[in-house]
Amino acid sequence: MIPDIRLAYNQSYSPAQYQALLSDLKASTGVEPAFRIAETPVFVPRLLTERLLEAGDAVVKVIMRPDIKTLTAGAIPKTYNVPGENARPQFIIVDFAVTRADDGSLTPKLIELQGFPSLFGFQEQLAAAYRRHLNVPSGLENLGKGLTSASYRDLLRRTIVGNRPAGETILLEVLPLQQKTLIDFAVTEAMLGIPVVCVSELKQSGRELYFERDGKKRPISRIYNRVIFEDLEKMRPQLGNPIDLRQDFDVEWAPHPNWYYRISKYLLPHISGPFAPRAWFLDEIPVLPQQLDQFVLKPLFSFAGQGVIIDPTPEDLEKIADPGNWILQEKVTYAPAVETPTGPAKCEIRLMYCWPEDAPAPILAHNLARLSKGKMIGVSFNDSQDWVGGSSAFFEY
């Protein structure tokens, strides 16, 4: 999106460089990426960088409201309400579409947000691989402003491990070896020295949790939580008879499962500003918009774009039995702003914040970019095209 840098990149690119990038990722992590990696990073110009940071700060201010738990009291399904919730989400993820303002300049529009981790380990690995193998100028930065590779790792350690021993901290997931994000788990384990553990491995003794490896009992005092409870319930038959995680265990969660619901689509109707498309709970709209094709219908409780209706009709709305669990959000028009050798691509940029216990406010740590040439942005919807997929943004600060 920075014209001279984009032109130089496209002219210097070769398929051999891209293959070297993919081989590097597999060799350095021991895992082959299970999702498509884009042939290019995204070069973000200064004005768009400033607008992204301003929009991200505005979202964070809503999350830092003293009454945030009261505001989001209805967000947590009773079935998944877990005791022992802490005072803050250690992770805040905010997704923005790159669009064009009326004056033609690039500007962000809020798409979604999560109180749940993203690919904090892998994205740093990917950004470094782009620098090694492709034409990324040294003046652009992928980390949050002021962070270095060393301070970023320290920030992750403070956020994920906290004050607990790394040996008593685990990365917890449902069938991690089968997840598309396995490559991130591998990088995180190598970076922080915390084992990746499947829910099926957990054992309990009263309020204490532990697992066994190499014939040894390993106590657990902190959980880097990657478990989505809906997924856990769907996969429960494959897991044998795992313990019920909705108990009051003597562990610290990072993040606590309840924040997955609190910081979610549920907050979209409460966020306003030039970067925020209009959004309502479906049961709170006094009059439905006449031009429904200008809106997107999203279920509150879904993952990876499942259940989203891009072009809703009145009939779609009539079929919904629980309108309080759906959001109607103003449709965002992505700008085909990233020029590639095979045509322009649309872009979404994810700002990834860490909020360790020793920080007064969330810290912008990293980013994730996704490129698309189709209707849907998710990497799984673009498998048949090139110059699309998961990527990294490099900002002009």
mmCIF file of N, CA and C in Angstrom, residues 40-121:
data_model
loop_
_atom_site.group_PDB
_atom_site.id
_atom_site.type_symbol
_atom_site.label_atom_id
_atom_site.label_comp_id
_atom_site.label_asym_id
_atom_site.label_seq_id
_atom_site.Cartn_x
_atom_site.Cartn_y
_atom_site.Cartn_z
ATOM 1 N N THR A 40 3.212 -12.190 -0.019
ATOM 2 C CA THR A 40 3.705 -10.850 0.328
ATOM 3 C C THR A 40 3.233 -10.407 1.703
ATOM 4 N N PRO A 41 4.054 -9.647 2.395
ATOM 5 C CA PRO A 41 3.547 -8.924 3.564
ATOM 6 C C PRO A 41 2.767 -7.700 3.099
ATOM 7 N N VAL A 42 2.203 -6.970 4.056
ATOM 8 C CA VAL A 42 1.444 -5.755 3.752
ATOM 9 C C VAL A 42 2.242 -4.560 4.259
ATOM 10 N N PHE A 43 2.480 -3.591 3.398
ATOM 11 C CA PHE A 43 3.233 -2.395 3.757
ATOM 12 C C PHE A 43 2.239 -1.273 4.055
ATOM 13 N N VAL A 44 2.163 -0.865 5.320
ATOM 14 C CA VAL A 44 1.118 0.057 5.781
ATOM 15 C C VAL A 44 1.664 1.478 5.861
ATOM 16 N N PRO A 45 1.114 2.409 5.071
ATOM 17 C CA PRO A 45 1.613 3.783 5.084
ATOM 18 C C PRO A 45 1.301 4.501 6.392
ATOM 19 N N ARG A 46 2.011 5.585 6.644
ATOM 20 C CA ARG A 46 1.950 6.266 7.942
ATOM 21 C C ARG A 46 0.530 6.716 8.310
ATOM 22 N N LEU A 47 -0.212 7.304 7.376
ATOM 23 C CA LEU A 47 -1.553 7.786 7.702
ATOM 24 C C LEU A 47 -2.462 6.642 8.120
ATOM 25 N N LEU A 48 -2.428 5.529 7.412
ATOM 26 C CA LEU A 48 -3.249 4.379 7.785
ATOM 27 C C LEU A 48 -2.772 3.798 9.110
ATOM 28 N N THR A 49 -1.468 3.773 9.346
ATOM 29 C CA THR A 49 -0.936 3.311 10.629
ATOM 30 C C THR A 49 -1.508 4.149 11.769
ATOM 31 N N GLU A 50 -1.474 5.474 11.596
ATOM 32 C CA GLU A 50 -1.998 6.356 12.646
ATOM 33 C C GLU A 50 -3.476 6.111 12.885
ATOM 34 N N ARG A 51 -4.230 5.917 11.822
ATOM 35 C CA ARG A 51 -5.665 5.677 11.973
ATOM 36 C C ARG A 51 -5.939 4.332 12.638
ATOM 37 N N LEU A 52 -5.161 3.328 12.300
ATOM 38 C CA LEU A 52 -5.306 2.024 12.953
ATOM 39 C C LEU A 52 -5.034 2.125 14.446
ATOM 40 N N LEU A 53 -3.963 2.815 14.813
ATOM 41 C CA LEU A 53 -3.609 2.955 16.225
ATOM 42 C C LEU A 53 -4.691 3.716 16.983
ATOM 43 N N GLU A 54 -5.220 4.773 16.375
ATOM 44 C CA GLU A 54 -6.293 5.541 17.018
ATOM 45 C C GLU A 54 -7.541 4.685 17.214
ATOM 46 N N ALA A 55 -7.903 3.921 16.196
ATOM 47 C CA ALA A 55 -9.077 3.062 16.289
ATOM 48 C C ALA A 55 -8.868 1.974 17.333
ATOM 49 N N GLY A 56 -7.678 1.382 17.333
ATOM 50 C CA GLY A 56 -7.377 0.364 18.339
ATOM 51 C C GLY A 56 -7.455 0.922 19.746
ATOM 52 N N ASP A 57 -6.919 2.121 19.949
ATOM 53 C CA ASP A 57 -6.973 2.756 21.269
ATOM 54 C C ASP A 57 -8.419 2.992 21.702
ATOM 55 N N ALA A 58 -9.284 3.379 20.763
ATOM 56 C CA ALA A 58 -10.684 3.632 21.101
ATOM 57 C C ALA A 58 -11.384 2.353 21.546
ATOM 58 N N VAL A 59 -11.083 1.241 20.884
ATOM 59 C CA VAL A 59 -11.666 -0.040 21.291
ATOM 60 C C VAL A 59 -11.156 -0.437 22.673
ATOM 61 N N VAL A 60 -9.863 -0.266 22.889
ATOM 62 C CA VAL A 60 -9.270 -0.620 24.174
ATOM 63 C C VAL A 60 -9.894 0.191 25.308
ATOM 64 N N LYS A 61 -10.198 1.462 25.058
ATOM 65 C CA LYS A 61 -10.813 2.301 26.095
ATOM 66 C C LYS A 61 -12.163 1.750 26.527
ATOM 67 N N VAL A 62 -12.916 1.202 25.586
ATOM 68 C CA VAL A 62 -14.203 0.588 25.940
ATOM 69 C C VAL A 62 -13.969 -0.623 26.830
ATOM 70 N N ILE A 63 -12.980 -1.428 26.487
ATOM 71 C CA ILE A 63 -12.690 -2.641 27.260
ATOM 72 C C ILE A 63 -12.176 -2.296 28.654
ATOM 73 N N MET A 64 -11.527 -1.126 28.791
ATOM 74 C CA MET A 64 -10.997 -0.716 30.092
ATOM 75 C C MET A 64 -12.030 0.002 30.961
ATOM 76 N N ARG A 65 -13.244 0.139 30.481
ATOM 77 C CA ARG A 65 -14.268 0.799 31.278
ATOM 78 C C ARG A 65 -14.441 0.090 32.628
ATOM 79 N N PRO A 66 -14.594 0.834 33.720
ATOM 80 C CA PRO A 66 -14.766 0.201 35.037
ATOM 81 C C PRO A 66 -15.984 -0.716 35.106
ATOM 82 N N ASP A 67 -16.997 -0.432 34.271
ATOM 83 C CA ASP A 67 -18.223 -1.226 34.310
ATOM 84 C C ASP A 67 -18.263 -2.287 33.211
ATOM 85 N N ILE A 68 -17.096 -2.674 32.682
ATOM 86 C CA ILE A 68 -17.072 -3.601 31.541
ATOM 87 C C ILE A 68 -17.755 -4.934 31.879
ATOM 88 N N LYS A 69 -17.607 -5.403 33.106
ATOM 89 C CA LYS A 69 -18.235 -6.683 33.450
ATOM 90 C C LYS A 69 -19.752 -6.552 33.545
ATOM 91 N N THR A 70 -20.222 -5.410 34.006
ATOM 92 C CA THR A 70 -21.668 -5.172 34.030
ATOM 93 C C THR A 70 -22.196 -5.053 32.601
ATOM 94 N N LEU A 71 -21.461 -4.328 31.767
ATOM 95 C CA LEU A 71 -21.861 -4.131 30.380
ATOM 96 C C LEU A 71 -21.966 -5.447 29.622
ATOM 97 N N THR A 72 -21.097 -6.392 29.959
ATOM 98 C CA THR A 72 -21.044 -7.663 29.223
ATOM 99 C C THR A 72 -21.614 -8.831 30.026
ATOM 100 N N ALA A 73 -22.419 -8.519 31.030
ATOM 101 C CA ALA A 73 -22.961 -9.587 31.892
ATOM 102 C C ALA A 73 -23.761 -10.606 31.100
ATOM 103 N N GLY A 74 -24.427 -10.173 30.040
ATOM 104 C CA GLY A 74 -25.235 -11.096 29.255
ATOM 105 C C GLY A 74 -24.481 -11.827 28.168
ATOM 106 N N ALA A 75 -23.179 -11.612 28.097
ATOM 107 C CA ALA A 75 -22.402 -12.190 27.005
ATOM 108 C C ALA A 75 -22.069 -13.666 27.220
ATOM 109 N N ILE A 76 -21.975 -14.084 28.468
ATOM 110 C CA ILE A 76 -21.487 -15.436 28.767
ATOM 111 C C ILE A 76 -22.653 -16.421 28.837
ATOM 112 N N PRO A 77 -22.685 -17.419 27.989
ATOM 113 C CA PRO A 77 -23.724 -18.445 28.098
ATOM 114 C C PRO A 77 -23.628 -19.148 29.452
ATOM 115 N N LYS A 78 -24.759 -19.398 30.088
ATOM 116 C CA LYS A 78 -24.736 -20.027 31.412
ATOM 117 C C LYS A 78 -23.995 -21.350 31.388
ATOM 118 N N THR A 79 -24.084 -22.050 30.289
ATOM 119 C CA THR A 79 -23.425 -23.360 30.165
ATOM 120 C C THR A 79 -21.914 -23.252 30.263
ATOM 121 N N TYR A 80 -21.364 -22.092 29.863
ATOM 122 C CA TYR A 80 -19.912 -21.947 29.786
ATOM 123 C C TYR A 80 -19.350 -20.936 30.777
ATOM 124 N N ASN A 81 -20.113 -20.556 31.770
ATOM 125 C CA ASN A 81 -19.629 -19.603 32.768
ATOM 126 C C ASN A 81 -18.701 -20.321 33.748
ATOM 127 N N VAL A 82 -17.439 -19.912 33.770
ATOM 128 C CA VAL A 82 -16.412 -20.599 34.560
ATOM 129 C C VAL A 82 -16.068 -19.753 35.784
ATOM 130 N N PRO A 83 -16.005 -20.344 36.972
ATOM 131 C CA PRO A 83 -15.635 -19.570 38.172
ATOM 132 C C PRO A 83 -14.168 -19.147 38.141
ATOM 133 N N GLY A 84 -13.834 -18.229 39.056
ATOM 134 C CA GLY A 84 -12.439 -17.802 39.178
ATOM 135 C C GLY A 84 -12.002 -16.784 38.156
ATOM 136 N N GLU A 85 -12.950 -16.026 37.615
ATOM 137 C CA GLU A 85 -12.603 -15.033 36.591
ATOM 138 C C GLU A 85 -11.737 -13.919 37.176
ATOM 139 N N ASN A 86 -10.712 -13.517 36.414
ATOM 140 C CA ASN A 86 -9.825 -12.455 36.876
ATOM 141 C C ASN A 86 -10.343 -11.090 36.426
ATOM 142 N N ALA A 87 -9.600 -10.038 36.738
ATOM 143 C CA ALA A 87 -10.096 -8.676 36.544
ATOM 144 C C ALA A 87 -9.921 -8.154 35.125
ATOM 145 N N ARG A 88 -9.087 -8.807 34.307
ATOM 146 C CA ARG A 88 -8.796 -8.276 32.974
ATOM 147 C C ARG A 88 -8.546 -9.392 31.975
ATOM 148 N N PRO A 89 -8.762 -9.105 30.694
ATOM 149 C CA PRO A 89 -8.336 -10.060 29.657
ATOM 150 C C PRO A 89 -6.860 -9.836 29.347
ATOM 151 N N GLN A 90 -6.046 -10.879 29.402
ATOM 152 C CA GLN A 90 -4.621 -10.711 29.094
ATOM 153 C C GLN A 90 -4.372 -10.467 27.606
ATOM 154 N N PHE A 91 -5.381 -10.770 26.780
ATOM 155 C CA PHE A 91 -5.224 -10.604 25.334
ATOM 156 C C PHE A 91 -6.440 -9.901 24.758
ATOM 157 N N ILE A 92 -6.186 -8.961 23.867
ATOM 158 C CA ILE A 92 -7.247 -8.279 23.143
ATOM 159 C C ILE A 92 -6.873 -8.294 21.667
ATOM 160 N N ILE A 93 -7.768 -8.822 20.858
ATOM 161 C CA ILE A 93 -7.539 -8.946 19.423
ATOM 162 C C ILE A 93 -8.594 -8.116 18.704
ATOM 163 N N VAL A 94 -8.167 -7.204 17.816
ATOM 164 C CA VAL A 94 -9.100 -6.331 17.116
ATOM 165 C C VAL A 94 -8.830 -6.406 15.616
ATOM 166 N N ASP A 95 -9.856 -6.771 14.839
ATOM 167 C CA ASP A 95 -9.727 -6.914 13.392
ATOM 168 C C ASP A 95 -10.315 -5.711 12.675
ATOM 169 N N PHE A 96 -9.539 -5.146 11.740
ATOM 170 C CA PHE A 96 -9.994 -4.010 10.950
ATOM 171 C C PHE A 96 -9.896 -4.342 9.466
ATOM 172 N N ALA A 97 -10.936 -3.995 8.728
ATOM 173 C CA ALA A 97 -10.865 -4.024 7.269
ATOM 174 C C ALA A 97 -10.169 -2.760 6.794
ATOM 175 N N VAL A 98 -9.391 -2.883 5.740
ATOM 176 C CA VAL A 98 -8.804 -1.702 5.105
ATOM 177 C C VAL A 98 -9.780 -1.244 4.025
ATOM 178 N N THR A 99 -10.301 -0.030 4.190
ATOM 179 C CA THR A 99 -11.311 0.512 3.282
ATOM 180 C C THR A 99 -10.839 1.857 2.749
ATOM 181 N N ARG A 100 -11.661 2.457 1.904
ATOM 182 C CA ARG A 100 -11.348 3.803 1.409
ATOM 183 C C ARG A 100 -12.364 4.800 1.966
ATOM 184 N N ALA A 101 -11.854 5.916 2.471
ATOM 185 C CA ALA A 101 -12.712 7.000 2.938
ATOM 186 C C ALA A 101 -13.266 7.754 1.732
ATOM 187 N N ASP A 102 -14.173 8.677 1.996
ATOM 188 C CA ASP A 102 -14.782 9.453 0.907
ATOM 189 C C ASP A 102 -13.750 10.227 0.101
ATOM 190 N N ASP A 103 -12.655 10.615 0.744
ATOM 191 C CA ASP A 103 -11.624 11.365 0.021
ATOM 192 C C ASP A 103 -10.625 10.463 -0.702
ATOM 193 N N GLY A 104 -10.873 9.146 -0.653
ATOM 194 C CA GLY A 104 -10.004 8.203 -1.356
ATOM 195 C C GLY A 104 -8.861 7.655 -0.533
ATOM 196 N N SER A 105 -8.626 8.209 0.657
ATOM 197 C CA SER A 105 -7.538 7.713 1.510
ATOM 198 C C SER A 105 -7.934 6.400 2.172
ATOM 199 N N LEU A 106 -6.938 5.624 2.564
ATOM 200 C CA LEU A 106 -7.190 4.336 3.206
ATOM 201 C C LEU A 106 -7.520 4.549 4.678
ATOM 202 N N THR A 107 -8.515 3.812 5.165
ATOM 203 C CA THR A 107 -8.943 3.979 6.552
ATOM 204 C C THR A 107 -9.454 2.648 7.093
ATOM 205 N N PRO A 108 -9.315 2.395 8.401
ATOM 206 C CA PRO A 108 -9.767 1.113 8.960
ATOM 207 C C PRO A 108 -11.234 1.143 9.354
ATOM 208 N N LYS A 109 -11.871 -0.022 9.266
ATOM 209 C CA LYS A 109 -13.230 -0.215 9.761
ATOM 210 C C LYS A 109 -13.243 -1.482 10.633
ATOM 211 N N LEU A 110 -13.808 -1.338 11.810
ATOM 212 C CA LEU A 110 -13.849 -2.441 12.768
ATOM 213 C C LEU A 110 -14.700 -3.595 12.240
ATOM 214 N N ILE A 111 -14.158 -4.798 12.317
ATOM 215 C CA ILE A 111 -14.879 -5.997 11.892
ATOM 216 C C ILE A 111 -15.256 -6.862 13.088
ATOM 217 N N GLU A 112 -14.262 -7.230 13.891
ATOM 218 C CA GLU A 112 -14.526 -8.080 15.052
ATOM 219 C C GLU A 112 -13.478 -7.827 16.120
ATOM 220 N N LEU A 113 -13.726 -8.379 17.317
ATOM 221 C CA LEU A 113 -12.754 -8.308 18.405
ATOM 222 C C LEU A 113 -12.900 -9.539 19.281
ATOM 223 N N GLN A 114 -11.815 -9.889 19.981
ATOM 224 C CA GLN A 114 -11.781 -11.094 20.808
ATOM 225 C C GLN A 114 -10.977 -10.850 22.077
ATOM 226 N N GLY A 115 -11.417 -11.450 23.171
ATOM 227 C CA GLY A 115 -10.622 -11.484 24.383
ATOM 228 C C GLY A 115 -9.939 -12.833 24.480
ATOM 229 N N PHE A 116 -9.173 -13.171 23.461
ATOM 230 C CA PHE A 116 -8.636 -14.513 23.278
ATOM 231 C C PHE A 116 -7.336 -14.406 22.499
ATOM 232 N N PRO A 117 -6.381 -15.307 22.721
ATOM 233 C CA PRO A 117 -5.089 -15.186 22.028
ATOM 234 C C PRO A 117 -5.197 -15.392 20.523
ATOM 235 N N SER A 118 -4.222 -14.847 19.821
ATOM 236 C CA SER A 118 -4.050 -15.115 18.404
ATOM 237 C C SER A 118 -2.677 -15.752 18.219
ATOM 238 N N LEU A 119 -2.120 -15.651 17.037
ATOM 239 C CA LEU A 119 -0.868 -16.359 16.728
ATOM 240 C C LEU A 119 0.348 -15.539 17.158
ATOM 241 N N PHE A 120 0.473 -15.278 18.459
ATOM 242 C CA PHE A 120 1.546 -14.427 18.970
ATOM 243 C C PHE A 120 2.929 -15.014 18.711
ATOM 244 N N GLY A 121 3.064 -16.310 18.737
ATOM 245 C CA GLY A 121 4.351 -16.922 18.462
ATOM 246 C C GLY A 121 4.657 -16.958 16.979
#
